[in-house]
Tab-separated table of N, CA and C and ligand atoms in Angstrom:
chain	number	residue	atom	x	y	z
A	557	UNK	N	19.098	0.788	-11.796
A	557	UNK	CA	17.594	1.457	-11.170
A	557	UNK	C	17.235	2.750	-10.801
A	558	UNK	N	16.713	2.548	-10.586
A	558	UNK	CA	15.843	3.482	-10.139
A	558	UNK	C	15.011	3.824	-9.134
A	559	UNK	N	15.785	4.797	-9.029
A	559	UNK	CA	15.060	5.234	-6.947
A	559	UNK	C	13.982	5.829	-7.028
A	560	UNK	N	13.195	5.904	-6.288
A	560	UNK	CA	11.436	6.687	-6.454
A	560	UNK	C	11.793	8.010	-4.936
A	561	UNK	N	11.731	9.159	-4.468
A	561	UNK	CA	11.756	9.062	-3.377
A	561	UNK	C	10.823	9.615	-2.596
A	562	UNK	N	10.456	9.542	-1.323
A	562	UNK	CA	9.079	9.695	-0.794
A	562	UNK	C	10.116	10.061	1.081
A	563	UNK	N	8.674	10.618	0.839
A	563	UNK	CA	9.013	11.660	2.404
A	563	UNK	C	7.239	11.949	3.078
A	564	UNK	N	6.914	11.648	4.990
A	564	UNK	CA	6.228	12.378	5.203
A	564	UNK	C	5.725	13.110	4.997
A	565	UNK	N	4.411	13.548	5.349
A	565	UNK	CA	3.284	14.612	5.369
A	565	UNK	C	4.121	16.128	6.000
A	566	UNK	N	5.464	16.195	7.104
A	566	UNK	CA	5.646	17.107	7.416
A	566	UNK	C	7.770	16.803	7.261
A	567	UNK	N	8.063	15.654	6.361
A	567	UNK	CA	8.958	15.316	6.372
A	567	UNK	C	9.931	15.577	7.085
A	568	UNK	N	9.705	14.913	8.063
A	568	UNK	CA	11.027	14.421	9.480
A	568	UNK	C	11.341	13.528	9.035
A	569	UNK	N	10.577	12.034	8.305
A	569	UNK	CA	10.827	11.047	8.257
A	569	UNK	C	10.877	10.862	6.051
A	570	UNK	N	12.184	10.638	5.193
A	570	UNK	CA	12.213	9.712	4.565
A	570	UNK	C	13.006	8.796	4.234
A	571	UNK	N	12.443	8.431	2.636
A	571	UNK	CA	12.979	7.204	2.535
A	571	UNK	C	12.967	7.010	0.709
A	572	UNK	N	13.642	6.004	0.110
A	572	UNK	CA	14.092	5.615	-0.948
A	572	UNK	C	13.473	3.915	-1.684
A	573	UNK	N	13.084	4.017	-2.885
A	573	UNK	CA	12.897	2.785	-2.856
A	573	UNK	C	13.182	2.705	-4.725
A	574	UNK	N	13.850	1.561	-4.462
A	574	UNK	CA	14.668	1.304	-5.534
A	574	UNK	C	14.251	-0.401	-6.641
A	575	UNK	N	14.156	0.313	-7.638
A	575	UNK	CA	13.275	-0.628	-8.552
A	575	UNK	C	12.298	-0.483	-9.355
A	576	UNK	N	12.000	-1.103	-9.426
A	576	UNK	CA	10.441	-1.175	-9.557
A	576	UNK	C	9.472	-2.297	-9.130
A	577	UNK	N	7.958	-1.637	-8.773
A	577	UNK	CA	7.372	-2.391	-7.484
A	577	UNK	C	6.490	-3.895	-7.963
A	578	UNK	N	6.199	-4.604	-7.621
A	578	UNK	CA	6.233	-5.760	-8.460
A	578	UNK	C	4.325	-6.667	-8.717
A	579	UNK	N	4.798	-5.010	-8.161
A	579	UNK	CA	2.587	-5.086	-8.389
A	579	UNK	C	1.745	-3.521	-8.508
A	580	UNK	N	0.685	-2.820	-8.695
A	580	UNK	CA	0.179	-1.884	-8.645
A	580	UNK	C	-1.068	-2.118	-8.402
A	581	UNK	N	-2.000	-1.197	-7.631
A	581	UNK	CA	-3.283	-1.568	-7.960
A	581	UNK	C	-4.141	-0.715	-6.314
A	582	UNK	N	-5.681	-1.171	-6.628
A	582	UNK	CA	-6.205	-0.167	-5.384
A	582	UNK	C	-7.140	-0.934	-4.739
A	583	UNK	N	-6.620	-1.422	-3.394
A	583	UNK	CA	-7.159	-2.380	-2.240
A	583	UNK	C	-8.405	-1.231	-1.441
A	584	UNK	N	-9.838	-2.416	-1.379
A	584	UNK	CA	-10.847	-1.513	-0.993
A	584	UNK	C	-11.474	-2.129	-0.365
A	585	UNK	N	-10.213	-2.747	1.052
A	585	UNK	CA	-10.454	-3.618	2.403
A	585	UNK	C	-11.641	-2.328	3.117
A	586	UNK	N	-11.580	-2.966	4.206
A	586	UNK	CA	-11.774	-2.259	5.200
A	586	UNK	C	-10.886	-1.801	6.521
A	587	UNK	N	-10.108	-2.836	6.674
A	587	UNK	CA	-8.525	-2.185	6.856
A	587	UNK	C	-8.050	-1.380	6.945
A	588	UNK	N	-7.298	-0.980	4.816
A	588	UNK	CA	-7.105	0.031	4.710
A	588	UNK	C	-8.650	1.090	4.944
A	589	UNK	N	-9.410	1.156	4.292
A	589	UNK	CA	-10.055	2.484	4.528
A	589	UNK	C	-10.458	3.178	5.675
A	590	UNK	N	-10.623	1.709	6.754
A	590	UNK	CA	-10.395	2.350	8.044
A	590	UNK	C	-9.164	3.661	8.484
A	591	UNK	N	-8.483	2.457	8.868
A	591	UNK	CA	-6.951	3.669	8.917
A	591	UNK	C	-6.598	4.436	8.410
A	592	UNK	N	-6.864	4.782	6.536
A	592	UNK	CA	-6.601	5.744	6.084
A	592	UNK	C	-6.786	6.486	6.238
A	593	UNK	N	-8.498	6.426	6.453
A	593	UNK	CA	-10.123	7.180	6.811
A	593	UNK	C	-10.374	7.985	5.103
A	594	UNK	N	-9.270	7.281	4.011
A	594	UNK	CA	-10.070	7.242	2.833
A	594	UNK	C	-11.347	5.740	1.526
A	595	UNK	N	-11.823	6.607	0.916
A	595	UNK	CA	-12.455	5.408	0.843
A	595	UNK	C	-11.752	4.029	-0.142
A	596	UNK	N	-10.718	4.186	-0.568
A	596	UNK	CA	-9.983	3.167	-0.553
A	596	UNK	C	-8.166	3.526	-0.715
A	597	UNK	N	-7.673	2.737	-1.111
A	597	UNK	CA	-5.730	2.874	-0.615
A	597	UNK	C	-5.394	2.503	-2.138
A	598	UNK	N	-4.058	3.261	-3.035
A	598	UNK	CA	-3.498	2.935	-4.005
A	598	UNK	C	-2.234	2.558	-3.468
A	599	UNK	N	-1.921	1.218	-3.859
A	599	UNK	CA	-1.199	0.893	-3.337
A	599	UNK	C	0.465	0.346	-3.724
A	600	UNK	N	1.767	0.057	-4.355
A	600	UNK	CA	2.841	-0.537	-4.446
A	600	UNK	C	3.553	-0.843	-4.003
A	601	UNK	N	3.505	-2.444	-3.983
A	601	UNK	CA	4.223	-3.693	-3.902
A	601	UNK	C	5.992	-3.952	-4.179
A	602	UNK	N	5.936	-4.259	-2.898
A	602	UNK	CA	8.061	-3.361	-3.416
A	602	UNK	C	8.811	-4.694	-2.250
A	603	UNK	N	9.828	-5.846	-3.100
A	603	UNK	CA	10.381	-6.423	-1.719
A	603	UNK	C	11.489	-5.649	-1.056
A	604	UNK	N	11.270	-6.264	0.697
A	604	UNK	CA	11.942	-5.248	1.087
A	604	UNK	C	12.941	-4.542	1.289
A	605	UNK	N	13.765	-5.324	0.732
A	605	UNK	CA	15.075	-4.682	0.030
A	605	UNK	C	15.508	-3.738	-0.708
A	606	UNK	N	13.582	-3.347	-1.303
A	606	UNK	CA	14.354	-2.345	-1.541
A	606	UNK	C	14.030	-0.603	-1.386
A	607	UNK	N	13.030	-0.942	-0.110
A	607	UNK	CA	12.888	0.451	1.078
A	607	UNK	C	13.719	0.323	1.576
A	608	UNK	N	14.568	1.800	1.746
A	608	UNK	CA	15.814	2.149	2.673
A	608	UNK	C	15.008	3.668	3.253
A	609	UNK	N	14.694	3.740	4.750
A	609	UNK	CA	14.951	4.923	5.482
A	609	UNK	C	16.040	5.631	5.140
A	610	UNK	N	15.874	6.456	4.774
A	610	UNK	CA	16.873	7.689	4.772
A	610	UNK	C	17.449	8.666	6.102
A	611	UNK	N	15.739	9.271	6.241
A	611	UNK	CA	16.033	9.959	7.554
A	611	UNK	C	14.863	9.434	9.445
A	612	UNK	N	15.006	10.333	10.235
A	612	UNK	CA	14.352	9.762	10.703
A	612	UNK	C	13.734	8.651	10.966
A	613	UNK	N	14.259	7.461	11.150
A	613	UNK	CA	14.511	5.686	11.287
A	613	UNK	C	13.554	6.021	12.894
A	614	UNK	N	14.399	6.879	13.399
A	614	UNK	CA	13.299	6.793	14.262
A	614	UNK	C	12.347	7.577	14.900
A	615	UNK	N	10.884	7.993	13.719
A	615	UNK	CA	10.638	8.641	14.171
A	615	UNK	C	9.260	8.126	13.706
A	616	UNK	N	9.893	6.687	13.725
A	616	UNK	CA	8.208	5.670	12.574
A	616	UNK	C	7.691	4.791	13.569
A	617	UNK	N	6.918	5.648	13.519
A	617	UNK	CA	6.028	4.019	14.845
A	617	UNK	C	5.308	3.338	13.527
A	618	UNK	N	4.925	2.288	14.652
A	618	UNK	CA	4.405	0.815	13.967
A	618	UNK	C	3.305	0.357	14.697
A	619	UNK	N	1.954	0.393	13.722
A	619	UNK	CA	0.644	-0.831	15.043
A	619	UNK	C	1.005	-2.333	14.291
A	620	UNK	N	-0.157	-2.932	14.983
A	620	UNK	CA	-0.253	-4.349	13.727
A	620	UNK	C	-2.102	-4.525	14.669
A	621	UNK	N	-2.494	-4.662	14.404
A	621	UNK	CA	-3.212	-5.470	14.461
A	621	UNK	C	-3.780	-6.455	14.628
A	622	UNK	N	-3.045	-7.253	12.782
A	622	UNK	CA	-3.140	-8.362	12.652
A	622	UNK	C	-1.496	-9.197	11.972
A	623	UNK	N	-0.940	-10.192	12.266
A	623	UNK	CA	0.462	-10.197	11.580
A	623	UNK	C	0.489	-9.600	10.642
A	624	UNK	N	-0.510	-10.046	9.558
A	624	UNK	CA	-0.406	-9.514	8.010
A	624	UNK	C	0.350	-7.967	7.980
A	625	UNK	N	-0.199	-6.830	8.421
A	625	UNK	CA	-0.114	-5.994	7.875
A	625	UNK	C	0.639	-4.797	9.939
A	626	UNK	N	2.311	-4.673	8.923
A	626	UNK	CA	2.724	-3.676	10.719
A	626	UNK	C	2.768	-2.359	9.916
A	627	UNK	N	1.678	-1.631	10.493
A	627	UNK	CA	1.569	-0.123	9.858
A	627	UNK	C	2.230	0.385	10.438
A	628	UNK	N	2.524	1.395	9.066
A	628	UNK	CA	3.930	2.885	9.955
A	628	UNK	C	3.184	3.930	9.391
A	629	UNK	N	3.294	4.699	10.084
A	629	UNK	CA	3.596	6.083	10.081
A	629	UNK	C	5.038	7.440	10.792
A	630	UNK	N	4.489	8.369	10.905
A	630	UNK	CA	5.680	9.177	11.321
A	630	UNK	C	4.872	9.512	12.670
A	631	UNK	N	6.005	9.699	13.434
A	631	UNK	CA	5.253	10.681	15.058
A	631	UNK	C	4.897	11.706	15.224
A	632	UNK	N	5.470	12.444	14.347
A	632	UNK	CA	5.791	13.750	14.211
A	632	UNK	C	3.806	13.897	13.648
A	633	UNK	N	4.022	14.084	12.668
A	633	UNK	CA	2.605	14.550	11.392
A	633	UNK	C	2.149	13.295	11.488
A	634	UNK	N	1.553	12.072	11.886
A	634	UNK	CA	0.863	11.323	11.737
A	634	UNK	C	0.809	11.317	10.192
A	635	UNK	N	1.659	11.388	9.240
A	635	UNK	CA	1.198	10.956	8.379
A	635	UNK	C	1.661	9.470	7.625
A	636	UNK	N	1.040	8.999	6.740
A	636	UNK	CA	1.031	7.512	6.974
A	636	UNK	C	2.420	7.285	5.725
A	637	UNK	N	3.305	6.413	6.378
A	637	UNK	CA	4.014	5.715	5.551
A	637	UNK	C	4.430	4.347	4.484
A	638	UNK	N	4.124	3.487	4.681
A	638	UNK	CA	4.246	2.108	4.448
A	638	UNK	C	2.821	1.084	5.059
A	639	UNK	N	3.076	0.291	4.763
A	639	UNK	CA	2.573	-0.780	5.503
A	639	UNK	C	2.867	-2.170	5.529
A	640	UNK	N	4.263	-2.437	5.844
A	640	UNK	CA	4.597	-3.944	6.040
A	640	UNK	C	4.031	-5.440	5.681
A	641	UNK	N	4.213	-6.106	4.728
A	641	UNK	CA	2.119	-7.219	5.129
A	641	UNK	C	4.264	-8.313	4.872
A	642	UNK	N	3.599	-9.224	6.191
A	642	UNK	CA	5.683	-9.885	6.718
A	642	UNK	C	5.524	-11.476	5.899
A	643	UNK	N	4.168	-12.385	5.737
A	643	UNK	CA	4.075	-13.172	5.498
A	643	UNK	C	3.716	-13.460	3.741
A	644	UNK	N	3.926	-12.175	3.173
A	644	UNK	CA	3.767	-11.570	1.598
A	644	UNK	C	4.845	-11.894	1.067
A	645	UNK	N	6.412	-11.326	2.179
A	645	UNK	CA	7.558	-10.644	2.036
A	645	UNK	C	7.330	-9.381	1.103
A	646	UNK	N	6.446	-8.368	1.182
A	646	UNK	CA	6.528	-6.939	0.166
A	646	UNK	C	5.513	-6.509	1.191
A	647	UNK	N	6.050	-5.024	1.442
A	647	UNK	CA	6.201	-2.991	1.395
A	647	UNK	C	4.775	-3.214	0.870
A	648	UNK	N	3.594	-2.980	0.699
A	648	UNK	CA	3.708	-1.723	0.403
A	648	UNK	C	2.920	-0.184	1.134
A	649	UNK	N	4.047	0.461	-0.155
A	649	UNK	CA	4.694	1.941	0.088
A	649	UNK	C	3.193	2.088	-0.557
A	650	UNK	N	2.829	3.635	0.218
A	650	UNK	CA	1.126	3.230	-0.691
A	650	UNK	C	1.459	4.750	-1.432
A	651	UNK	N	0.737	4.617	-2.837
A	651	UNK	CA	1.676	4.555	-3.775
A	651	UNK	C	1.148	6.669	-3.476
A	652	UNK	N	0.589	7.544	-3.326
A	652	UNK	CA	0.349	8.843	-3.149
A	652	UNK	C	1.828	8.904	-2.142
A	653	UNK	N	2.823	7.744	-1.981
A	653	UNK	CA	3.963	8.408	-0.704
A	653	UNK	C	5.564	8.963	-1.920
A	654	UNK	N	4.598	8.574	-3.222
A	654	UNK	CA	5.915	8.367	-4.135
A	654	UNK	C	4.999	9.711	-5.512
A	655	UNK	N	5.853	10.565	-5.425
A	655	UNK	CA	5.321	11.142	-6.561
A	655	UNK	C	5.811	10.681	-8.048
A	656	UNK	N	6.713	10.568	-8.099
A	656	UNK	CA	7.994	10.745	-8.715
A	656	UNK	C	7.456	8.771	-10.018
A	657	UNK	N	6.831	7.923	-8.616
A	657	UNK	CA	6.424	7.091	-8.968
A	657	UNK	C	5.283	6.626	-10.111
A	658	UNK	N	5.381	6.884	-11.685
A	658	UNK	CA	4.037	6.378	-12.419
A	658	UNK	C	3.126	5.172	-11.813
A	659	UNK	N	2.057	5.726	-11.847
A	659	UNK	CA	1.432	4.525	-11.070
A	659	UNK	C	0.058	4.253	-12.094
A	660	UNK	N	0.018	2.782	-12.020
A	660	UNK	CA	0.102	2.546	-12.671
A	660	UNK	C	-0.972	0.397	-12.007
A	661	UNK	N	-2.349	0.886	-11.633
A	661	UNK	CA	-2.920	0.237	-11.673
A	661	UNK	C	-3.425	-1.016	-12.918
A	662	UNK	N	-3.007	-1.742	-11.940
A	662	UNK	CA	-3.435	-3.193	-12.995
A	662	UNK	C	-4.932	-3.606	-12.395
A	663	UNK	N	-5.042	-4.123	-11.314
A	663	UNK	CA	-6.386	-4.462	-10.247
A	663	UNK	C	-6.983	-3.792	-8.688
A	664	UNK	N	-8.302	-4.197	-8.765
A	664	UNK	CA	-8.386	-3.963	-7.877
A	664	UNK	C	-8.741	-5.220	-6.824
A	665	UNK	N	-8.431	-4.620	-5.564
A	665	UNK	CA	-8.364	-5.929	-4.923
A	665	UNK	C	-9.034	-5.937	-3.713
A	666	UNK	N	-10.040	-6.692	-2.919
A	666	UNK	CA	-11.404	-7.037	-1.661
A	666	UNK	C	-12.634	-5.421	-2.272
A	667	UNK	N	-12.837	-6.357	-3.827
A	667	UNK	CA	-13.441	-5.413	-4.205
A	667	UNK	C	-15.302	-5.594	-3.100
A	668	UNK	N	-15.272	-6.882	-3.005
A	668	UNK	CA	-16.230	-7.265	-2.276
A	668	UNK	C	-17.046	-6.444	-0.743
A	669	UNK	N	-15.299	-5.769	-0.601
A	669	UNK	CA	-15.866	-4.593	0.605
A	669	UNK	C	-15.990	-2.977	0.109
A	670	UNK	N	-15.792	-2.718	-1.240
A	670	UNK	CA	-15.530	-1.614	-1.585
A	670	UNK	C	-17.116	-0.854	-1.209
A	671	UNK	N	-16.929	0.177	-1.122
A	671	UNK	CA	-17.555	2.040	-1.018
A	671	UNK	C	-17.648	3.034	-1.828
A	672	UNK	N	-16.945	2.555	-2.997
A	672	UNK	CA	-17.005	3.011	-4.370
A	672	UNK	C	-16.856	2.296	-5.664
A	673	UNK	N	-17.768	2.330	-6.483
A	673	UNK	CA	-17.434	1.638	-7.259
A	673	UNK	C	-16.383	2.331	-8.333
A	674	UNK	N	-15.864	1.574	-8.921
A	674	UNK	CA	-15.056	2.708	-10.042
A	674	UNK	C	-14.694	1.892	-11.463
A	675	UNK	N	-15.777	2.054	-12.500
A	675	UNK	CA	-15.524	1.567	-13.960
A	675	UNK	C	-14.316	2.423	-14.559
A	676	UNK	N	-13.576	1.225	-14.809
A	676	UNK	CA	-12.424	1.554	-14.713
A	676	UNK	C	-11.160	0.390	-16.155
A	677	UNK	N	-12.144	-0.085	-15.931
A	677	UNK	CA	-12.231	-1.618	-17.555
A	677	UNK	C	-11.452	-2.572	-15.847
A	678	UNK	N	-10.400	-1.931	-15.068
A	678	UNK	CA	-9.559	-3.214	-14.608
A	678	UNK	C	-9.682	-4.391	-13.609
A	679	UNK	N	-9.391	-5.150	-13.583
A	679	UNK	CA	-9.951	-6.628	-12.928
A	679	UNK	C	-10.692	-6.202	-11.980
A	680	UNK	N	-11.794	-6.675	-11.262
A	680	UNK	CA	-12.195	-5.932	-9.748
A	680	UNK	C	-11.972	-7.906	-8.687
A	681	UNK	N	-11.497	-8.388	-8.201
A	681	UNK	CA	-10.769	-9.265	-7.739
A	681	UNK	C	-11.571	-9.370	-6.628
A	682	UNK	N	-12.624	-10.251	-6.207
A	682	UNK	CA	-13.594	-10.335	-4.756
A	682	UNK	C	-12.498	-10.030	-2.893
A	683	UNK	N	-11.272	-10.426	-3.630
A	683	UNK	CA	-10.539	-10.300	-2.313
A	683	UNK	C	-9.157	-10.628	-2.565
A	684	UNK	N	-8.367	-11.958	-2.711
A	684	UNK	CA	-6.723	-11.240	-3.106
A	684	UNK	C	-6.877	-12.656	-4.638
A	685	UNK	N	-5.788	-11.962	-5.388
A	685	UNK	CA	-5.777	-13.192	-6.488
A	685	UNK	C	-5.187	-14.652	-5.952
A	686	UNK	N	-5.234	-15.560	-6.398
A	686	UNK	CA	-5.019	-16.910	-6.651
A	686	UNK	C	-3.569	-17.291	-6.005
A	687	UNK	N	-2.784	-16.827	-6.130
A	687	UNK	CA	-1.128	-16.473	-6.016
A	687	UNK	C	-0.185	-15.329	-5.226
A	688	UNK	N	-1.338	-14.929	-4.760
A	688	UNK	CA	-1.328	-14.457	-3.290
A	688	UNK	C	-2.086	-15.083	-2.061
A	689	UNK	N	-2.802	-16.509	-2.605
A	689	UNK	CA	-3.960	-16.228	-1.171
A	689	UNK	C	-5.291	-16.319	-1.218
A	690	UNK	N	-6.063	-15.846	-2.104
A	690	UNK	CA	-7.413	-15.586	-2.384
A	690	UNK	C	-7.706	-16.596	-3.315
A	691	UNK	N	-9.383	-16.418	-3.138
A	691	UNK	CA	-10.865	-17.170	-3.924
A	691	UNK	C	-9.577	-16.438	-5.594
A	692	UNK	N	-9.485	-15.725	-6.505
A	692	UNK	CA	-9.779	-15.639	-7.794
A	692	UNK	C	-10.423	-15.159	-8.761
A	693	UNK	N	-11.489	-14.417	-7.450
A	693	UNK	CA	-12.837	-14.909	-8.068
A	693	UNK	C	-12.481	-13.679	-9.080
A	694	UNK	N	-13.257	-13.472	-9.439
A	694	UNK	CA	-13.170	-11.310	-10.471
A	694	UNK	C	-14.751	-11.401	-10.138
A	695	UNK	N	-15.372	-10.437	-9.464
A	695	UNK	CA	-16.513	-9.990	-9.728
A	695	UNK	C	-16.261	-8.515	-10.714
A	696	UNK	N	-18.189	-9.034	-10.972
A	696	UNK	CA	-17.919	-7.539	-11.960
A	696	UNK	C	-18.047	-6.599	-11.816
A	697	UNK	N	-17.649	-5.343	-12.401
A	697	UNK	CA	-17.533	-3.721	-12.298
A	697	UNK	C	-19.560	-3.002	-11.635
B	970	ZN	ZN1	6.396	13.266	9.628
B	971	ZN	ZN1	-6.913	-3.232	1.820
């Protein structure tokens, strides 16, 4: 099984993810944009047991604005690590945290909230796929 290493901006927190992600893509939602201070969030979703903190576990801060997302970051540098999604039983390890992972996005989600239009030919979900509890509606690029 492949292990991918990740660390925060300063290196105080290190972690690994094992195996392959359940899904990869881009989220355009207002929450992701506001928290990341970027126009879009590149995500990779993993089963909780695939993610292991290998250094600095007590240096991780957490904030949950909603029960959907426990957002975690390094208390020293403020660098983002990942967001746990308990209702989905998945952890979003931000793709930028895993330089060794070949990022292969398959979908854009929450495209109705987009501030950055992307013409890459991938499906643009209005919110989420129906199997994740969304409408399943696909918007034009
Ligand atoms: Zn740090
Ligand atoms: Zn989002």
